[in-house]
Amino acid sequence: MKKIALVLVLFLSFATVAFASGNKESVSSKMKVGMVTDAGTIDDKSFNQGTWEGILKAGEDFGVTVKYLKPTGTTEADYLKEIGNLYDAGYKFIVTPGFKFETTIYQAQDKYKDAKFVLIDGTPHTPDYATFRAEKNVVSIFFAEHESGFLAGVATALQLKEGSVGFIGGMEIPPVQKFNWGFQQGIAYANSNKGTKVMLKSENVIYQGTFSEVAAGQQLAAQMFDKGVTAIFCAAGGVGVGAINEAKSRAAAGKNVWIVGVDVDQYADGVYEGGKSVILTSAMKKIGTAAYDMIDAELKGNFPGGETLVFNAVNDGVGLPVKNPNLSSDVIKTVDAVFAELKKGSIKVSDEQGNLIK
Amino acid sequence: MNSDKLRPLWVALISVLLGLIAGGILMAFTGNNPVEGYIYLFKGGLMSIERIGNTLATATALILTGLSVAFAFRTGLFNIGASGQMLMGGLCATALGLSLNLPKPVLLPIVLLAAIIGGGLWGLIPGLLKARFNVHEVVATIMMNWIAFWTVNYAVPSFFKGEYLETESRNIGVNASLRVEWLTKLFNGSYINLGIFLAILSIIVIAIILNRTVLGFQLKAVGFNKDSAKYAGMNVNRNIVLSMVIAGSLSGLAGATFYLGYASNIQIGVLPSQGFDGIAVALLGANSPYGALATAIFFGILHSGKGFMNAMTSIPPEIGDTIIAIIIYFAATSLLIHKFLDKIKAFIKGARKK
Amino acid sequence: MDYVIEMVNIRKEFPGIVANDDISINLRKGEVLALLGENGAGKSTLMSILFGLYTPDRGLIKVNGSVVNITNPNDASDLGIGMVHQHFKLVHNFTITENIILGMEPKGIKIDLTDARERIVELSKKYNLNVDPDAKIENVSVGMQQRVEILKMLYRNAEILIFDEPTAVLTPQEILELMKIMRNLIDEGKSIILITHKLKEIKQVADRCTVIRRGKVIDTVDVKTSSLEIMAEKMVGRKVTFSVEKGDGIPGNEILEISNLNVYNNRKVLGVKDFSLKIRSGEIVGIAGVDGNGQTELIEAITGLRDIHSGSIILNGQDISRLSIKERSNRGISHIPEDRHKHGLVLDYSLEENLILEQVESKKFSKNGFINKISMRDHANKIISDFDVRSGMGPLTIVRSMSGGNQQKAIVGREIFQNPDLLIAVQPTRGLDVGSIEYIHKRLVEQRDSGKAVLLVSLELDEILDLSDRIAVINSGELIGVVDGDKTNENEIGLMMAGISKGDKN
């Protein structure tokens, strides 16, 4: 016992000496920006990562201190606890990505009145949806996923010209559904206005049900490819990762298969041997830009508290990546033109199902 | 003798200490001061009345799953199924909580009973399989975990779907919630709820059953030595089934405290980690009810203090998780420490003789 | 060179116990050296060291005068040391030849057994073993299996043979055969170490005898010039009486009546066949038989641990053959089980808890489902003082830490305290020291004298002969015959144990 105690004492004293002069330079900066992650990791190639990249960029550009925390679970209590931890540690500008934070922020806005919150993809309300209320310290941000999906659909149809495409979604929730519906409208637009002959059969529109089952994604993609589908639009988190893996191994074997990415530019995730990528293009939601813009606004003193912002084609909040190595320059030109029309409002994309598939 | 009785305590303390040292080394590796890190970790769990409340709220389900595993251990069974039992308990409780419109004093006992029955059923099946067909309970309970997982995956979206969300049930009403205003206020708006009292009550009841009753005597006898229990005229199969049912009920109750207290709805696609952490709780608590209580509260501090540690230091959350996992892992190595103590004892004895 | 084996100052410690404390023994060429000691004295540990299963903490081993290092059984085998274990290590559906060459098969794709078979026949003739090389193990007797083990060693050119309790599984006649074989081996120049706690055998076959008690060598004596009593005294550490004092019993009415009982064993064949037996109050009925001839199945059927196939078991006029264990115990059956660790005790329970194991539900020890700790303690104290159960902490002692003798006394006390009509005692003295054996025998006779029926099962023929008023002999699950205890002898019982009933002789 004595030995153990001795070891411990030595260890602790070493530790204290070694770190007594700890680095606390960053504390001096004026603003501390915190983020609480949603289910999944910080490098989820999607929501968490997108948000965090925007915050990181703001950290570099404006010299603010940034930090993210990962809750132990996915309940309101878990989320609120991490917000409390950030708040107690002095992080009073807090970004929360995902609709799951809606009820949490509803409580946090009153509990931490001197903190500011950015809620992406959601708006604060009570658990029973009876009361919707955003105080002056909360900004809700939504995206026009259907417009992003529309552009991806047009680009895909133009590049492929003919053949069959598919869609794999994660959970059947509004943001994912809007991607799907927009994508379908984009294909249809290209078919009727640009002379392409691309099919999207209803059997090839599938919601897997989770954002995490990588293996299931791979299987679903394999089935679609076997049925002759050449490109799949995946709005499915980890499920999409599985689909990308399947596409990579087929592409490496010389097959003509593509994946359309989602949320962020997934080109790099689709790279297989030879430096080529299976990512045809990506239907982006510029989450990072949104987070970055809000921090910028706060620093400039015009934080749009209490408002609900929509990021869409008009304000460049959605769109395709700047670089699309897998699209021909003709296609890019045409898509840019379509994008311009979207901005003008001369093309309208519906965010409702109507008579679309699923 | 005294030293023998206190031994589990020593073993637990040494395990925790080793875990803290190992976690500290990891903190040092990531360039942080371990002492500072631990100060923030414990502050995060304890520094305000609200945080204490949240720590207890986090510990509540763990106390019950730990007790469930410990109880099963004591009767010779390895209950890996606490997660599934908890999920089923939660599902049954949530289902009734959402379906019945009754005043709180009537509804609460009903939903709690539903949770106990749901969890108990999930223990009953492996118990019967073991007693009838000698199917090992480890295999059976793991299977039951997944059956519970997929049952919830199916049942929640089909019958209790949230208004806008497929992935979780509607929120339960105030009358079915274990959260009560006076307690929430007392702890400054924390998530502590009546579950903590249920958990402590369960600890006491199980301790009495194990130590003072004929039932406990027989269940433990079966656990220690099935053959001699049979020889002594005890109904071994009945005891195995009963044991699993009780263990399942405790986990089911854990489900109620979690889904109706800590949370206010049930989500699909999650096998609650409390079920597995319960195994570590039981191990570190030397399978004693009071040991499980203390250990669960300790784990509660770790889980709820972690975020504050991350916020105050540059330890990334992933490393924070790893540190907690390491501490729990070391806690679960208490068997090794038992052996180590035996060796030391023998060594000291040998040295004295010379 | 006088000694083929010398073990010098061997010390071996296990956690909490010194199994061998500075033991030195030596074996001369061409002699039988007996290692005598009670269970747990350290004989088997010592031989395991010699055979390479354990390494000693201290001390050295010399073979033919030179120091050797034996780290595994192969080393021992290379040095010409072979061991016949108490439990044979044979493959049942292999032939004798195949078993003997197992582990040293001739090289090649197809194993050619012709040479091996020839050598086995030759060895068998030379040592008078009468082994049929082509018979399968499952079809030969236990005595024959033992000879196969001996042949196995000879086939591997063993010069020094260790026999570990070789007679435990044999009938008296087979024991005589074995003694002859051992003499043959000696005549052919082999040397033998015989591990045993049976004095008679030592007298019959051994030249010298080394007595071990509690890990220490007490003495080495010349067998011819030493009396049984002296050797026993050295083994136990005090004077020993061999015979049980017992007057004539006064049998009363029938307590147990077994009729045409058939019981399946674990291999799903009939282990007890058409067995009928009556036991009256005031008598001890002993069941004699070689191990594994249906005794276990018979007792389990009577106590309810095993379902019966057909027949009836009547206790005090009522058929109990379908009742639960608990019911039977309530109706007056007490059972001292064969294996006290497996069945008799919960080793991790305290002594007082063990003493109420079967009765915890009774009103005496519980109320409303709660255990009455006071009456539990009283009960324990009574048994402890009445049966002289010694332990570190009295009623609170964890039974695992008690000695075998005291564990057994506790069980005997517990069963007798239930005041049964029928007391079943299976191997009640197995592995106990002579003192405990005397004590338990006395208590069994006392039960008989107080009008109980006692059913005694033992593999020790002496125990059966000493205690029983009547002896029922069982072979292959069948009752061979019942004889009066005072009108029979070892020879007669031995023949019956081998399956030859009294009628067959004439």
PDB file of C-alpha atoms in Angstrom, chain B residues 2-110:
ATOM      1  CA  ASN B   2     -11.959  -7.588   9.751  1.00  0.00           C
ATOM      2  CA  SER B   3      -9.400  -7.046   7.059  1.00  0.00           C
ATOM      3  CA  ASP B   4     -11.134  -9.728   4.990  1.00  0.00           C
ATOM      4  CA  LYS B   5     -14.456  -7.984   5.291  1.00  0.00           C
ATOM      5  CA  LEU B   6     -13.019  -4.649   4.324  1.00  0.00           C
ATOM      6  CA  ARG B   7     -11.096  -6.156   1.496  1.00  0.00           C
ATOM      7  CA  PRO B   8     -13.577  -5.420  -1.312  1.00  0.00           C
ATOM      8  CA  LEU B   9     -13.395  -1.797  -0.249  1.00  0.00           C
ATOM      9  CA  TRP B  10      -9.620  -1.763  -0.496  1.00  0.00           C
ATOM     10  CA  VAL B  11      -9.713  -3.494  -3.833  1.00  0.00           C
ATOM     11  CA  ALA B  12     -12.225  -0.979  -5.136  1.00  0.00           C
ATOM     12  CA  LEU B  13     -10.197   1.958  -3.919  1.00  0.00           C
ATOM     13  CA  ILE B  14      -6.995   0.619  -5.429  1.00  0.00           C
ATOM     14  CA  SER B  15      -8.762  -0.064  -8.721  1.00  0.00           C
ATOM     15  CA  VAL B  16     -10.088   3.466  -8.818  1.00  0.00           C
ATOM     16  CA  LEU B  17      -6.705   4.876  -7.920  1.00  0.00           C
ATOM     17  CA  LEU B  18      -5.011   2.901 -10.692  1.00  0.00           C
ATOM     18  CA  GLY B  19      -7.688   4.071 -13.081  1.00  0.00           C
ATOM     19  CA  LEU B  20      -7.162   7.678 -12.081  1.00  0.00           C
ATOM     20  CA  ILE B  21      -3.410   7.311 -12.506  1.00  0.00           C
ATOM     21  CA  ALA B  22      -3.817   5.754 -15.925  1.00  0.00           C
ATOM     22  CA  GLY B  23      -6.275   8.459 -16.926  1.00  0.00           C
ATOM     23  CA  GLY B  24      -3.849  11.049 -15.564  1.00  0.00           C
ATOM     24  CA  ILE B  25      -1.050   9.669 -17.709  1.00  0.00           C
ATOM     25  CA  LEU B  26      -3.271  10.067 -20.730  1.00  0.00           C
ATOM     26  CA  MET B  27      -4.043  13.657 -19.735  1.00  0.00           C
ATOM     27  CA  ALA B  28      -0.333  14.309 -19.397  1.00  0.00           C
ATOM     28  CA  PHE B  29       0.227  12.818 -22.850  1.00  0.00           C
ATOM     29  CA  THR B  30      -2.215  15.275 -24.350  1.00  0.00           C
ATOM     30  CA  GLY B  31      -0.335  18.078 -22.693  1.00  0.00           C
ATOM     31  CA  ASN B  32      -2.628  18.751 -19.770  1.00  0.00           C
ATOM     32  CA  ASN B  33      -2.043  18.917 -16.083  1.00  0.00           C
ATOM     33  CA  PRO B  34      -3.716  15.816 -14.592  1.00  0.00           C
ATOM     34  CA  VAL B  35      -4.245  17.426 -11.213  1.00  0.00           C
ATOM     35  CA  GLU B  36      -6.013  20.342 -12.816  1.00  0.00           C
ATOM     36  CA  GLY B  37      -7.966  17.970 -15.028  1.00  0.00           C
ATOM     37  CA  TYR B  38      -9.204  15.950 -12.082  1.00  0.00           C
ATOM     38  CA  ILE B  39     -10.068  19.039 -10.095  1.00  0.00           C
ATOM     39  CA  TYR B  40     -12.282  20.178 -12.963  1.00  0.00           C
ATOM     40  CA  LEU B  41     -13.673  16.676 -13.403  1.00  0.00           C
ATOM     41  CA  PHE B  42     -14.863  16.517  -9.800  1.00  0.00           C
ATOM     42  CA  LYS B  43     -15.877  20.157  -9.745  1.00  0.00           C
ATOM     43  CA  GLY B  44     -17.957  19.494 -12.818  1.00  0.00           C
ATOM     44  CA  GLY B  45     -19.779  16.776 -11.000  1.00  0.00           C
ATOM     45  CA  LEU B  46     -20.133  18.430  -7.634  1.00  0.00           C
ATOM     46  CA  MET B  47     -19.450  22.157  -7.561  1.00  0.00           C
ATOM     47  CA  SER B  48     -23.035  23.384  -7.488  1.00  0.00           C
ATOM     48  CA  ILE B  49     -26.310  22.104  -6.186  1.00  0.00           C
ATOM     49  CA  GLU B  50     -27.557  21.802  -9.757  1.00  0.00           C
ATOM     50  CA  ARG B  51     -24.530  19.769 -10.756  1.00  0.00           C
ATOM     51  CA  ILE B  52     -24.952  17.486  -7.764  1.00  0.00           C
ATOM     52  CA  GLY B  53     -28.535  16.997  -8.848  1.00  0.00           C
ATOM     53  CA  ASN B  54     -27.431  16.113 -12.353  1.00  0.00           C
ATOM     54  CA  THR B  55     -24.796  13.748 -11.036  1.00  0.00           C
ATOM     55  CA  LEU B  56     -27.431  11.918  -9.030  1.00  0.00           C
ATOM     56  CA  ALA B  57     -29.749  11.934 -12.029  1.00  0.00           C
ATOM     57  CA  THR B  58     -26.997  10.384 -14.145  1.00  0.00           C
ATOM     58  CA  ALA B  59     -26.276   7.841 -11.444  1.00  0.00           C
ATOM     59  CA  THR B  60     -29.901   6.798 -10.947  1.00  0.00           C
ATOM     60  CA  ALA B  61     -30.208   4.364 -13.832  1.00  0.00           C
ATOM     61  CA  LEU B  62     -26.674   3.127 -13.196  1.00  0.00           C
ATOM     62  CA  ILE B  63     -27.508   2.310  -9.593  1.00  0.00           C
ATOM     63  CA  LEU B  64     -30.353   0.123 -10.756  1.00  0.00           C
ATOM     64  CA  THR B  65     -28.568  -1.603 -13.633  1.00  0.00           C
ATOM     65  CA  GLY B  66     -25.545  -2.122 -11.394  1.00  0.00           C
ATOM     66  CA  LEU B  67     -27.814  -3.599  -8.753  1.00  0.00           C
ATOM     67  CA  SER B  68     -29.437  -5.792 -11.385  1.00  0.00           C
ATOM     68  CA  VAL B  69     -26.107  -7.212 -12.547  1.00  0.00           C
ATOM     69  CA  ALA B  70     -24.807  -7.542  -8.976  1.00  0.00           C
ATOM     70  CA  PHE B  71     -27.923  -9.366  -7.843  1.00  0.00           C
ATOM     71  CA  ALA B  72     -27.692 -11.785 -10.738  1.00  0.00           C
ATOM     72  CA  PHE B  73     -23.989 -12.309 -10.007  1.00  0.00           C
ATOM     73  CA  ARG B  74     -24.744 -13.133  -6.412  1.00  0.00           C
ATOM     74  CA  THR B  75     -27.111 -15.830  -7.551  1.00  0.00           C
ATOM     75  CA  GLY B  76     -24.619 -17.234 -10.020  1.00  0.00           C
ATOM     76  CA  LEU B  77     -25.935 -15.634 -13.191  1.00  0.00           C
ATOM     77  CA  PHE B  78     -24.238 -13.254 -15.579  1.00  0.00           C
ATOM     78  CA  ASN B  79     -26.790 -10.710 -16.708  1.00  0.00           C
ATOM     79  CA  ILE B  80     -25.465  -8.993 -19.828  1.00  0.00           C
ATOM     80  CA  GLY B  81     -29.019  -8.079 -20.728  1.00  0.00           C
ATOM     81  CA  ALA B  82     -29.484  -5.048 -18.484  1.00  0.00           C
ATOM     82  CA  SER B  83     -29.545  -2.805 -21.561  1.00  0.00           C
ATOM     83  CA  GLY B  84     -32.364  -4.659 -23.236  1.00  0.00           C
ATOM     84  CA  GLN B  85     -34.299  -5.008 -19.988  1.00  0.00           C
ATOM     85  CA  MET B  86     -33.910  -1.299 -19.397  1.00  0.00           C
ATOM     86  CA  LEU B  87     -35.109  -0.553 -22.909  1.00  0.00           C
ATOM     87  CA  MET B  88     -38.150  -2.783 -22.555  1.00  0.00           C
ATOM     88  CA  GLY B  89     -38.941  -1.319 -19.148  1.00  0.00           C
ATOM     89  CA  GLY B  90     -38.687   2.119 -20.701  1.00  0.00           C
ATOM     90  CA  LEU B  91     -40.849   1.141 -23.658  1.00  0.00           C
ATOM     91  CA  CYS B  92     -43.624  -0.315 -21.497  1.00  0.00           C
ATOM     92  CA  ALA B  93     -43.558   2.672 -19.153  1.00  0.00           C
ATOM     93  CA  THR B  94     -43.536   5.198 -21.990  1.00  0.00           C
ATOM     94  CA  ALA B  95     -46.291   3.352 -23.830  1.00  0.00           C
ATOM     95  CA  LEU B  96     -48.612   3.467 -20.840  1.00  0.00           C
ATOM     96  CA  GLY B  97     -47.522   6.969 -19.931  1.00  0.00           C
ATOM     97  CA  LEU B  98     -48.520   8.144 -23.402  1.00  0.00           C
ATOM     98  CA  SER B  99     -51.728   6.131 -23.619  1.00  0.00           C
ATOM     99  CA  LEU B 100     -53.341   6.657 -20.230  1.00  0.00           C
ATOM    100  CA  ASN B 101     -54.762   9.929 -19.104  1.00  0.00           C
ATOM    101  CA  LEU B 102     -54.790   9.665 -15.321  1.00  0.00           C
ATOM    102  CA  PRO B 103     -53.811  11.825 -12.379  1.00  0.00           C
ATOM    103  CA  LYS B 104     -50.169  11.609 -11.387  1.00  0.00           C
ATOM    104  CA  PRO B 105     -50.589   9.633  -8.138  1.00  0.00           C
ATOM    105  CA  VAL B 106     -52.432   6.925 -10.083  1.00  0.00           C
ATOM    106  CA  LEU B 107     -50.440   7.005 -13.282  1.00  0.00           C
ATOM    107  CA  LEU B 108     -46.955   6.905 -11.742  1.00  0.00           C
ATOM    108  CA  PRO B 109     -47.407   3.559  -9.946  1.00  0.00           C
ATOM    109  CA  ILE B 110     -48.895   2.130 -13.130  1.00  0.00           C
TER     110      ILE B 110
END
